[in-house]
Amino acid sequence: MAFTLAFTTAGDAADGLLFGWEIASLQKWALIYLGVSSLAFVVVWIVGYVREQ
């Protein structure tokens, strides 16, 4: 039995999210995670550059 998980819009996922999360909350925390991980990436590059000098 095959099961496909696909949504055409963010509104389609609203009823199917795990743990009763809301789509707006999920999107907000995903953006926060991406921002923090990008900042950590830049910090690693800066520290590497400084240690090389």
Tab-separated table of C-alpha atoms in Angstrom:
chain	number	residue	atom	x	y	z
A	1	MET	CA	0.000	0.000	0.000
A	2	ALA	CA	1.610	3.251	-1.158
A	3	PHE	CA	1.111	6.517	0.698
A	4	THR	CA	2.004	9.846	-0.902
A	5	LEU	CA	2.445	12.970	1.196
A	6	ALA	CA	2.031	16.027	-1.008
A	7	PHE	CA	0.419	19.439	-0.554
A	8	THR	CA	-0.374	21.979	-3.241
A	9	THR	CA	-0.576	24.939	-0.836
A	10	ALA	CA	0.371	25.637	2.771
A	11	GLY	CA	-3.342	25.675	3.616
A	12	ASP	CA	-3.654	22.029	2.578
A	13	ALA	CA	-1.201	21.025	5.294
A	14	ALA	CA	-3.099	22.780	8.093
A	15	ASP	CA	-5.149	19.751	9.098
A	16	GLY	CA	-2.394	17.208	8.574
A	17	LEU	CA	0.397	18.557	10.810
A	18	LEU	CA	1.853	16.455	13.610
A	19	PHE	CA	1.233	17.227	17.280
A	20	GLY	CA	-1.509	19.737	16.457
A	21	TRP	CA	0.915	22.413	15.235
A	22	GLU	CA	-0.355	25.335	13.189
A	23	ILE	CA	1.163	26.041	9.776
A	24	ALA	CA	2.044	29.654	10.704
A	25	SER	CA	3.944	28.478	13.766
A	26	LEU	CA	5.785	25.828	11.769
A	27	GLN	CA	6.796	28.379	9.126
A	28	LYS	CA	7.953	30.868	11.766
A	29	TRP	CA	10.141	28.317	13.551
A	30	ALA	CA	11.539	27.038	10.250
A	31	LEU	CA	12.631	30.584	9.365
A	32	ILE	CA	14.152	31.073	12.816
A	33	TYR	CA	16.050	27.785	12.448
A	34	LEU	CA	17.323	28.764	9.000
A	35	GLY	CA	18.425	32.177	10.286
A	36	VAL	CA	20.281	30.748	13.276
A	37	SER	CA	21.961	28.032	11.215
A	38	SER	CA	23.018	30.596	8.602
A	39	LEU	CA	24.466	32.795	11.339
A	40	ALA	CA	26.383	29.822	12.759
A	41	PHE	CA	27.731	29.054	9.272
A	42	VAL	CA	29.007	32.619	8.878
A	43	VAL	CA	30.581	32.554	12.363
A	44	VAL	CA	32.468	29.355	11.503
A	45	TRP	CA	33.824	30.959	8.327
A	46	ILE	CA	34.872	34.107	10.213
A	47	VAL	CA	36.582	32.128	12.983
A	48	GLY	CA	38.415	30.048	10.367
A	49	TYR	CA	39.547	33.174	8.543
A	50	VAL	CA	40.769	34.829	11.763
A	51	ARG	CA	42.662	31.719	12.881
A	52	GLU	CA	44.329	31.495	9.475
A	53	GLN	CA	45.699	35.052	9.721
